[in-house]
Amino acid sequence: MEIDVIGGDIIKTESGAIVVGLFEGKKSLDGDVASIDRALEGVISSLIKSEEVKGKLDEVNVIHSLGKLAAERVVIIGLGKKKELTTDKIRGVIAIACRQLKKQRVEYIATVNYGEGINKIIAEDSAQAIAEGALLGLYSFKKYMTDKEDKKADIKKITIVCSRKTSINLVKKGVDKGRIIAEATNLARDMVNEPANYMTPSHMAEMAGRIAKENKLKIAVLDSEKMQELGMGALMGVAQGSCQPPKFITLDYKGKRNGGVELALVGKGITFDSGGISIKPSSKMDEMKTDMAGGASVMAVMAAIARLKPRINVIAMVPAVENLPSGSALKPGDVLKAMNGKTIEIISTDAEGRLILADALGYANKLKAKRIVDVATLTGACVVALGHVCTGVFGNDKEMIGKVINAGDVAGEPMWQMPMNEEYKEQNKSEIADIKNAASGGAGAITAAQFLAEFVGDTPWAHLDIAGTSYGDKERKYYTKGATGVPVRTLVNLVMDISRRK
Ligand code: BES
Ligand code: ZN
Ligand code: ZN
């Protein structure tokens, strides 16, 4: 879909529909809505008077213009209370309007840069939000539908009409940034929605190759032999039950000519999590094709930052592995040795994420990464605690955690910090090895994070548990059913933030 920015008057802009925002509780109309209302001979003000149109957040009303405007329709979208408008609401509202118009088979849309100037929202940011909201909201995964009927009705173009010439360049800049970030998010969604018989560890490595080639990133894919040599016994233990060979993928972005790795982004890449010998119940097991969402998101972030070009060196690492039961599979009671020398007693083969991450974190330390952020669909316990709204944030460094939460706020991907009291470590103690991979006694998301902490050492680190937020079973805001692409946009913001502050 094309997003065009022009100067001019929205009333004179030809399109299938004009999208305009309306605040809740407005008695008199002003700006663009007022001139559209005048052209429509007062239809909008009359609808407001009769309380058929209220401006409540996400409310959508479509009016035919019957030749009174250059556009065939006007869509009035509710922006909610003016004081409460945020960039995230701008994203949500345009997404809802676009989906409605797609259903009505409208192909060309015009809108203003709504939100600009309200609650300190600058022109660039509202434009970015409009671009992101539209591109994210119109996402669909129809690759395996043989009936392509739905594909015919795509929105072809959105034109943002700026009445003030001064903001055109800023709006264009915002749209470009929004497009880069939304496309990366949709790339992550595509990877996560892909069935696990296609999205194997080898296919993930191929995708990484494609991302590297398109964006001129350095790529390395370590195979089992190399993993063995590096002593990645925990990762190898998870991989041993599957016929699919594991792949350890790294993507390297150098925004500076010299200097080491300033940030390592580590993503859990379990391409299918059956639970292994500690097999999961069959209900909803299909959703476990999304257990590589952390890996997909860090790969997508690399695609975005390669285009945004911040001055920072970042590496993404994805241990990609399939977790299956078989005659050669890992068993409860087994003991594995991780790359950092620590031994792990296996209590549950379903707590496999922390095992592959243990070695990925070890590798990040071997490369002397200055900071580490890992992203993982790590625990069902995190879904119990925070549902599908907030991502759980854990870590060993206040500043890193703060930066992540802030980056999430800006993205509209809410994060919630979870406690990391020393006492929780007790629950991970093993009688026969240095640590065990599953604890009893509650707080499963925290004990999992405490397990990871043992492999991070002193490096400033934040851990994001996205088990609840990476996938949704209903349409919401600019999310469609299935993969959400969380936390791609947060991580892009984080990288940009760290690159600016030094
Ligand atoms: N991939 C799962 C966690 C998960 C659950 C992600 C639901 C998304 C939705 C993870 O590997 C897992 O199975 N964790 C276990 C750990 C337990 C055995 C200690 C869990 O959460 O039950
Ligand atoms: Zn599992
Ligand atoms: Zn898992």
PDB file of N, CA, C and O in Angstrom, residues 136-193:
ATOM      1  N   LEU A 136      -0.195  -1.802   9.937  1.00  0.00           N
ATOM      2  CA  LEU A 136      -0.346  -2.916  10.879  1.00  0.00           C
ATOM      3  C   LEU A 136      -1.788  -3.434  10.896  1.00  0.00           C
ATOM      4  O   LEU A 136      -2.027  -4.637  10.953  1.00  0.00           O
ATOM      5  N   GLY A 137      -2.731  -2.485  10.819  1.00  0.00           N
ATOM      6  CA  GLY A 137      -4.143  -2.858  10.917  1.00  0.00           C
ATOM      7  C   GLY A 137      -4.636  -3.629   9.704  1.00  0.00           C
ATOM      8  O   GLY A 137      -5.575  -4.420   9.803  1.00  0.00           O
ATOM      9  N   LEU A 138      -4.014  -3.392   8.565  1.00  0.00           N
ATOM     10  CA  LEU A 138      -4.457  -4.071   7.336  1.00  0.00           C
ATOM     11  C   LEU A 138      -3.719  -5.388   7.097  1.00  0.00           C
ATOM     12  O   LEU A 138      -3.937  -6.058   6.095  1.00  0.00           O
ATOM     13  N   TYR A 139      -2.844  -5.737   8.022  1.00  0.00           N
ATOM     14  CA  TYR A 139      -2.084  -6.987   7.853  1.00  0.00           C
ATOM     15  C   TYR A 139      -3.009  -8.200   7.840  1.00  0.00           C
ATOM     16  O   TYR A 139      -3.988  -8.268   8.577  1.00  0.00           O
ATOM     17  N   SER A 140      -2.711  -9.136   6.966  1.00  0.00           N
ATOM     18  CA  SER A 140      -3.398 -10.427   7.050  1.00  0.00           C
ATOM     19  C   SER A 140      -2.442 -11.523   6.590  1.00  0.00           C
ATOM     20  O   SER A 140      -1.472 -11.242   5.874  1.00  0.00           O
ATOM     21  N   PHE A 141      -2.694 -12.716   7.029  1.00  0.00           N
ATOM     22  CA  PHE A 141      -1.845 -13.851   6.640  1.00  0.00           C
ATOM     23  C   PHE A 141      -2.703 -14.822   5.858  1.00  0.00           C
ATOM     24  O   PHE A 141      -3.422 -15.631   6.431  1.00  0.00           O
ATOM     25  N   LYS A 142      -2.662 -14.705   4.540  1.00  0.00           N
ATOM     26  CA  LYS A 142      -3.582 -15.488   3.706  1.00  0.00           C
ATOM     27  C   LYS A 142      -2.824 -16.422   2.765  1.00  0.00           C
ATOM     28  O   LYS A 142      -3.397 -16.955   1.819  1.00  0.00           O
ATOM     29  N   LYS A 143      -1.533 -16.569   3.044  1.00  0.00           N
ATOM     30  CA  LYS A 143      -0.648 -17.312   2.159  1.00  0.00           C
ATOM     31  C   LYS A 143      -1.151 -18.706   1.791  1.00  0.00           C
ATOM     32  O   LYS A 143      -0.970 -19.174   0.682  1.00  0.00           O
ATOM     33  N   TYR A 144      -1.796 -19.354   2.754  1.00  0.00           N
ATOM     34  CA  TYR A 144      -2.200 -20.743   2.503  1.00  0.00           C
ATOM     35  C   TYR A 144      -3.671 -20.897   2.139  1.00  0.00           C
ATOM     36  O   TYR A 144      -4.200 -22.000   2.116  1.00  0.00           O
ATOM     37  N   MET A 145      -4.337 -19.768   1.862  1.00  0.00           N
ATOM     38  CA  MET A 145      -5.728 -19.821   1.391  1.00  0.00           C
ATOM     39  C   MET A 145      -5.687 -19.935  -0.123  1.00  0.00           C
ATOM     40  O   MET A 145      -5.137 -19.033  -0.778  1.00  0.00           O
ATOM     41  N   THR A 146      -6.259 -20.991  -0.669  1.00  0.00           N
ATOM     42  CA  THR A 146      -6.181 -21.116  -2.128  1.00  0.00           C
ATOM     43  C   THR A 146      -7.190 -20.188  -2.816  1.00  0.00           C
ATOM     44  O   THR A 146      -7.001 -19.808  -3.955  1.00  0.00           O
ATOM     45  N   ASP A 147      -8.236 -19.783  -2.098  1.00  0.00           N
ATOM     46  CA  ASP A 147      -9.199 -18.837  -2.650  1.00  0.00           C
ATOM     47  C   ASP A 147      -8.721 -17.424  -2.326  1.00  0.00           C
ATOM     48  O   ASP A 147      -8.792 -16.978  -1.184  1.00  0.00           O
ATOM     49  N   LYS A 148      -8.246 -16.721  -3.331  1.00  0.00           N
ATOM     50  CA  LYS A 148      -7.611 -15.423  -3.087  1.00  0.00           C
ATOM     51  C   LYS A 148      -8.597 -14.250  -3.140  1.00  0.00           C
ATOM     52  O   LYS A 148      -8.201 -13.109  -3.269  1.00  0.00           O
ATOM     53  N   GLU A 149      -9.859 -14.524  -3.035  1.00  0.00           N
ATOM     54  CA  GLU A 149     -10.913 -13.516  -3.126  1.00  0.00           C
ATOM     55  C   GLU A 149     -10.591 -12.261  -2.300  1.00  0.00           C
ATOM     56  O   GLU A 149     -10.673 -11.141  -2.779  1.00  0.00           O
ATOM     57  N   ASP A 150     -10.165 -12.488  -1.066  1.00  0.00           N
ATOM     58  CA  ASP A 150      -9.918 -11.403  -0.144  1.00  0.00           C
ATOM     59  C   ASP A 150      -8.835 -10.445  -0.640  1.00  0.00           C
ATOM     60  O   ASP A 150      -8.819  -9.277  -0.330  1.00  0.00           O
ATOM     61  N   LYS A 151      -7.916 -10.982  -1.411  1.00  0.00           N
ATOM     62  CA  LYS A 151      -6.763 -10.200  -1.861  1.00  0.00           C
ATOM     63  C   LYS A 151      -7.162  -9.091  -2.830  1.00  0.00           C
ATOM     64  O   LYS A 151      -6.468  -8.106  -2.972  1.00  0.00           O
ATOM     65  N   LYS A 152      -8.287  -9.279  -3.523  1.00  0.00           N
ATOM     66  CA  LYS A 152      -8.706  -8.320  -4.552  1.00  0.00           C
ATOM     67  C   LYS A 152      -9.051  -6.969  -3.937  1.00  0.00           C
ATOM     68  O   LYS A 152      -8.964  -5.943  -4.580  1.00  0.00           O
ATOM     69  N   ALA A 153      -9.478  -7.005  -2.671  1.00  0.00           N
ATOM     70  CA  ALA A 153     -10.037  -5.796  -2.079  1.00  0.00           C
ATOM     71  C   ALA A 153      -9.034  -4.995  -1.258  1.00  0.00           C
ATOM     72  O   ALA A 153      -9.389  -4.407  -0.260  1.00  0.00           O
ATOM     73  N   ASP A 154      -7.789  -4.962  -1.667  1.00  0.00           N
ATOM     74  CA  ASP A 154      -6.823  -4.234  -0.861  1.00  0.00           C
ATOM     75  C   ASP A 154      -6.899  -2.730  -1.069  1.00  0.00           C
ATOM     76  O   ASP A 154      -7.144  -2.258  -2.173  1.00  0.00           O
ATOM     77  N   ILE A 155      -6.664  -1.989   0.036  1.00  0.00           N
ATOM     78  CA  ILE A 155      -6.564  -0.536  -0.087  1.00  0.00           C
ATOM     79  C   ILE A 155      -5.251  -0.232  -0.803  1.00  0.00           C
ATOM     80  O   ILE A 155      -4.192  -0.724  -0.418  1.00  0.00           O
ATOM     81  N   LYS A 156      -5.337   0.571  -1.857  1.00  0.00           N
ATOM     82  CA  LYS A 156      -4.145   0.798  -2.683  1.00  0.00           C
ATOM     83  C   LYS A 156      -3.321   1.987  -2.200  1.00  0.00           C
ATOM     84  O   LYS A 156      -2.108   1.966  -2.284  1.00  0.00           O
ATOM     85  N   LYS A 157      -4.019   3.019  -1.734  1.00  0.00           N
ATOM     86  CA  LYS A 157      -3.265   4.223  -1.382  1.00  0.00           C
ATOM     87  C   LYS A 157      -3.960   5.043  -0.304  1.00  0.00           C
ATOM     88  O   LYS A 157      -5.179   5.186  -0.303  1.00  0.00           O
ATOM     89  N   ILE A 158      -3.149   5.575   0.617  1.00  0.00           N
ATOM     90  CA  ILE A 158      -3.648   6.559   1.587  1.00  0.00           C
ATOM     91  C   ILE A 158      -2.918   7.872   1.302  1.00  0.00           C
ATOM     92  O   ILE A 158      -1.679   7.887   1.213  1.00  0.00           O
ATOM     93  N   THR A 159      -3.665   8.933   1.132  1.00  0.00           N
ATOM     94  CA  THR A 159      -3.037  10.236   0.919  1.00  0.00           C
ATOM     95  C   THR A 159      -3.234  11.075   2.169  1.00  0.00           C
ATOM     96  O   THR A 159      -4.372  11.273   2.620  1.00  0.00           O
ATOM     97  N   ILE A 160      -2.137  11.543   2.754  1.00  0.00           N
ATOM     98  CA  ILE A 160      -2.245  12.447   3.910  1.00  0.00           C
ATOM     99  C   ILE A 160      -2.166  13.874   3.364  1.00  0.00           C
ATOM    100  O   ILE A 160      -1.180  14.258   2.741  1.00  0.00           O
ATOM    101  N   VAL A 161      -3.244  14.607   3.566  1.00  0.00           N
ATOM    102  CA  VAL A 161      -3.321  15.966   3.022  1.00  0.00           C
ATOM    103  C   VAL A 161      -2.961  16.969   4.111  1.00  0.00           C
ATOM    104  O   VAL A 161      -3.601  17.019   5.164  1.00  0.00           O
ATOM    105  N   CYS A 162      -1.911  17.757   3.868  1.00  0.00           N
ATOM    106  CA  CYS A 162      -1.469  18.740   4.860  1.00  0.00           C
ATOM    107  C   CYS A 162      -1.947  20.116   4.454  1.00  0.00           C
ATOM    108  O   CYS A 162      -1.661  20.567   3.345  1.00  0.00           O
ATOM    109  N   SER A 163      -2.654  20.771   5.353  1.00  0.00           N
ATOM    110  CA  SER A 163      -3.106  22.126   5.027  1.00  0.00           C
ATOM    111  C   SER A 163      -1.980  23.132   5.253  1.00  0.00           C
ATOM    112  O   SER A 163      -1.902  24.150   4.595  1.00  0.00           O
ATOM    113  N   ARG A 164      -1.099  22.796   6.213  1.00  0.00           N
ATOM    114  CA  ARG A 164       0.040  23.693   6.452  1.00  0.00           C
ATOM    115  C   ARG A 164       1.251  23.172   5.691  1.00  0.00           C
ATOM    116  O   ARG A 164       1.735  22.068   5.954  1.00  0.00           O
ATOM    117  N   LYS A 165       1.753  24.006   4.745  1.00  0.00           N
ATOM    118  CA  LYS A 165       2.879  23.580   3.905  1.00  0.00           C
ATOM    119  C   LYS A 165       4.117  23.256   4.743  1.00  0.00           C
ATOM    120  O   LYS A 165       4.926  22.416   4.380  1.00  0.00           O
ATOM    121  N   THR A 166       4.237  23.945   5.887  1.00  0.00           N
ATOM    122  CA  THR A 166       5.442  23.795   6.703  1.00  0.00           C
ATOM    123  C   THR A 166       5.619  22.378   7.227  1.00  0.00           C
ATOM    124  O   THR A 166       6.729  21.941   7.507  1.00  0.00           O
ATOM    125  N   SER A 167       4.515  21.662   7.376  1.00  0.00           N
ATOM    126  CA  SER A 167       4.693  20.348   7.990  1.00  0.00           C
ATOM    127  C   SER A 167       4.872  19.205   6.980  1.00  0.00           C
ATOM    128  O   SER A 167       5.106  18.075   7.379  1.00  0.00           O
ATOM    129  N   ILE A 168       4.790  19.502   5.676  1.00  0.00           N
ATOM    130  CA  ILE A 168       4.862  18.414   4.689  1.00  0.00           C
ATOM    131  C   ILE A 168       6.114  17.536   4.861  1.00  0.00           C
ATOM    132  O   ILE A 168       6.016  16.309   4.898  1.00  0.00           O
ATOM    133  N   ASN A 169       7.271  18.176   4.988  1.00  0.00           N
ATOM    134  CA  ASN A 169       8.497  17.383   5.098  1.00  0.00           C
ATOM    135  C   ASN A 169       8.560  16.560   6.379  1.00  0.00           C
ATOM    136  O   ASN A 169       9.017  15.425   6.378  1.00  0.00           O
ATOM    137  N   LEU A 170       8.051  17.144   7.444  1.00  0.00           N
ATOM    138  CA  LEU A 170       8.031  16.415   8.716  1.00  0.00           C
ATOM    139  C   LEU A 170       7.079  15.219   8.617  1.00  0.00           C
ATOM    140  O   LEU A 170       7.374  14.119   9.104  1.00  0.00           O
ATOM    141  N   VAL A 171       5.944  15.448   7.987  1.00  0.00           N
ATOM    142  CA  VAL A 171       4.962  14.369   7.833  1.00  0.00           C
ATOM    143  C   VAL A 171       5.558  13.251   6.973  1.00  0.00           C
ATOM    144  O   VAL A 171       5.440  12.063   7.299  1.00  0.00           O
ATOM    145  N   LYS A 172       6.250  13.643   5.910  1.00  0.00           N
ATOM    146  CA  LYS A 172       6.895  12.629   5.051  1.00  0.00           C
ATOM    147  C   LYS A 172       7.916  11.806   5.841  1.00  0.00           C
ATOM    148  O   LYS A 172       7.992  10.590   5.702  1.00  0.00           O
ATOM    149  N   LYS A 173       8.687  12.511   6.666  1.00  0.00           N
ATOM    150  CA  LYS A 173       9.702  11.829   7.480  1.00  0.00           C
ATOM    151  C   LYS A 173       9.040  10.815   8.430  1.00  0.00           C
ATOM    152  O   LYS A 173       9.508   9.690   8.580  1.00  0.00           O
ATOM    153  N   GLY A 174       7.952  11.265   9.046  1.00  0.00           N
ATOM    154  CA  GLY A 174       7.222  10.389   9.962  1.00  0.00           C
ATOM    155  C   GLY A 174       6.668   9.170   9.248  1.00  0.00           C
ATOM    156  O   GLY A 174       6.744   8.044   9.758  1.00  0.00           O
ATOM    157  N   VAL A 175       6.119   9.381   8.059  1.00  0.00           N
ATOM    158  CA  VAL A 175       5.545   8.270   7.289  1.00  0.00           C
ATOM    159  C   VAL A 175       6.639   7.261   6.921  1.00  0.00           C
ATOM    160  O   VAL A 175       6.441   6.042   7.041  1.00  0.00           O
ATOM    161  N   ASP A 176       7.800   7.767   6.492  1.00  0.00           N
ATOM    162  CA  ASP A 176       8.897   6.861   6.125  1.00  0.00           C
ATOM    163  C   ASP A 176       9.313   5.993   7.312  1.00  0.00           C
ATOM    164  O   ASP A 176       9.493   4.778   7.182  1.00  0.00           O
ATOM    165  N   LYS A 177       9.442   6.627   8.463  1.00  0.00           N
ATOM    166  CA  LYS A 177       9.845   5.886   9.666  1.00  0.00           C
ATOM    167  C   LYS A 177       8.762   4.868  10.039  1.00  0.00           C
ATOM    168  O   LYS A 177       9.061   3.709  10.347  1.00  0.00           O
ATOM    169  N   GLY A 178       7.503   5.321   9.988  1.00  0.00           N
ATOM    170  CA  GLY A 178       6.388   4.433  10.320  1.00  0.00           C
ATOM    171  C   GLY A 178       6.357   3.225   9.397  1.00  0.00           C
ATOM    172  O   GLY A 178       6.093   2.098   9.832  1.00  0.00           O
ATOM    173  N   ARG A 179       6.629   3.456   8.116  1.00  0.00           N
ATOM    174  CA  ARG A 179       6.606   2.348   7.157  1.00  0.00           C
ATOM    175  C   ARG A 179       7.710   1.330   7.463  1.00  0.00           C
ATOM    176  O   ARG A 179       7.466   0.123   7.499  1.00  0.00           O
ATOM    177  N   ILE A 180       8.904   1.825   7.737  1.00  0.00           N
ATOM    178  CA  ILE A 180      10.029   0.917   8.037  1.00  0.00           C
ATOM    179  C   ILE A 180       9.694   0.044   9.254  1.00  0.00           C
ATOM    180  O   ILE A 180       9.875  -1.174   9.246  1.00  0.00           O
ATOM    181  N   ILE A 181       9.169   0.697  10.285  1.00  0.00           N
ATOM    182  CA  ILE A 181       8.888  -0.025  11.535  1.00  0.00           C
ATOM    183  C   ILE A 181       7.712  -0.991  11.359  1.00  0.00           C
ATOM    184  O   ILE A 181       7.752  -2.131  11.829  1.00  0.00           O
ATOM    185  N   ALA A 182       6.670  -0.546  10.654  1.00  0.00           N
ATOM    186  CA  ALA A 182       5.509  -1.425  10.456  1.00  0.00           C
ATOM    187  C   ALA A 182       5.881  -2.610   9.558  1.00  0.00           C
ATOM    188  O   ALA A 182       5.432  -3.735   9.800  1.00  0.00           O
ATOM    189  N   GLU A 183       6.673  -2.360   8.543  1.00  0.00           N
ATOM    190  CA  GLU A 183       7.060  -3.475   7.662  1.00  0.00           C
ATOM    191  C   GLU A 183       7.883  -4.514   8.422  1.00  0.00           C
ATOM    192  O   GLU A 183       7.727  -5.718   8.212  1.00  0.00           O
ATOM    193  N   ALA A 184       8.750  -4.033   9.314  1.00  0.00           N
ATOM    194  CA  ALA A 184       9.531  -4.976  10.129  1.00  0.00           C
ATOM    195  C   ALA A 184       8.592  -5.770  11.047  1.00  0.00           C
ATOM    196  O   ALA A 184       8.733  -6.989  11.198  1.00  0.00           O
ATOM    197  N   THR A 185       7.633  -5.081  11.632  1.00  0.00           N
ATOM    198  CA  THR A 185       6.682  -5.751  12.528  1.00  0.00           C
ATOM    199  C   THR A 185       5.890  -6.813  11.753  1.00  0.00           C
ATOM    200  O   THR A 185       5.689  -7.933  12.239  1.00  0.00           O
ATOM    201  N   ASN A 186       5.456  -6.464  10.553  1.00  0.00           N
ATOM    202  CA  ASN A 186       4.702  -7.422   9.743  1.00  0.00           C
ATOM    203  C   ASN A 186       5.579  -8.592   9.271  1.00  0.00           C
ATOM    204  O   ASN A 186       5.080  -9.704   9.093  1.00  0.00           O
ATOM    205  N   LEU A 187       6.868  -8.327   9.101  1.00  0.00           N
ATOM    206  CA  LEU A 187       7.792  -9.407   8.769  1.00  0.00           C
ATOM    207  C   LEU A 187       7.858 -10.410   9.927  1.00  0.00           C
ATOM    208  O   LEU A 187       7.788 -11.632   9.738  1.00  0.00           O
ATOM    209  N   ALA A 188       7.950  -9.883  11.145  1.00  0.00           N
ATOM    210  CA  ALA A 188       7.962 -10.764  12.322  1.00  0.00           C
ATOM    211  C   ALA A 188       6.647 -11.543  12.401  1.00  0.00           C
ATOM    212  O   ALA A 188       6.632 -12.751  12.655  1.00  0.00           O
ATOM    213  N   ARG A 189       5.523 -10.855  12.137  1.00  0.00           N
ATOM    214  CA  ARG A 189       4.213 -11.528  12.173  1.00  0.00           C
ATOM    215  C   ARG A 189       4.174 -12.664  11.156  1.00  0.00           C
ATOM    216  O   ARG A 189       3.683 -13.758  11.454  1.00  0.00           O
ATOM    217  N   ASP A 190       4.661 -12.390   9.951  1.00  0.00           N
ATOM    218  CA  ASP A 190       4.685 -13.428   8.911  1.00  0.00           C
ATOM    219  C   ASP A 190       5.457 -14.659   9.369  1.00  0.00           C
ATOM    220  O   ASP A 190       5.020 -15.792   9.166  1.00  0.00           O
ATOM    221  N   MET A 191       6.602 -14.410   9.985  1.00  0.00           N
ATOM    222  CA  MET A 191       7.427 -15.545  10.419  1.00  0.00           C
ATOM    223  C   MET A 191       6.731 -16.350  11.512  1.00  0.00           C
ATOM    224  O   MET A 191       6.795 -17.575  11.536  1.00  0.00           O
ATOM    225  N   VAL A 192       6.072 -15.637  12.423  1.00  0.00           N
ATOM    226  CA  VAL A 192       5.425 -16.302  13.555  1.00  0.00           C
ATOM    227  C   VAL A 192       4.166 -17.057  13.105  1.00  0.00           C
ATOM    228  O   VAL A 192       3.877 -18.153  13.594  1.00  0.00           O
ATOM    229  N   ASN A 193       3.436 -16.489  12.157  1.00  0.00           N
ATOM    230  CA  ASN A 193       2.217 -17.142  11.672  1.00  0.00           C
ATOM    231  C   ASN A 193       2.511 -18.356  10.786  1.00  0.00           C
ATOM    232  O   ASN A 193       1.630 -19.196  10.572  1.00  0.00           O
TER     233      ASN A 193
END
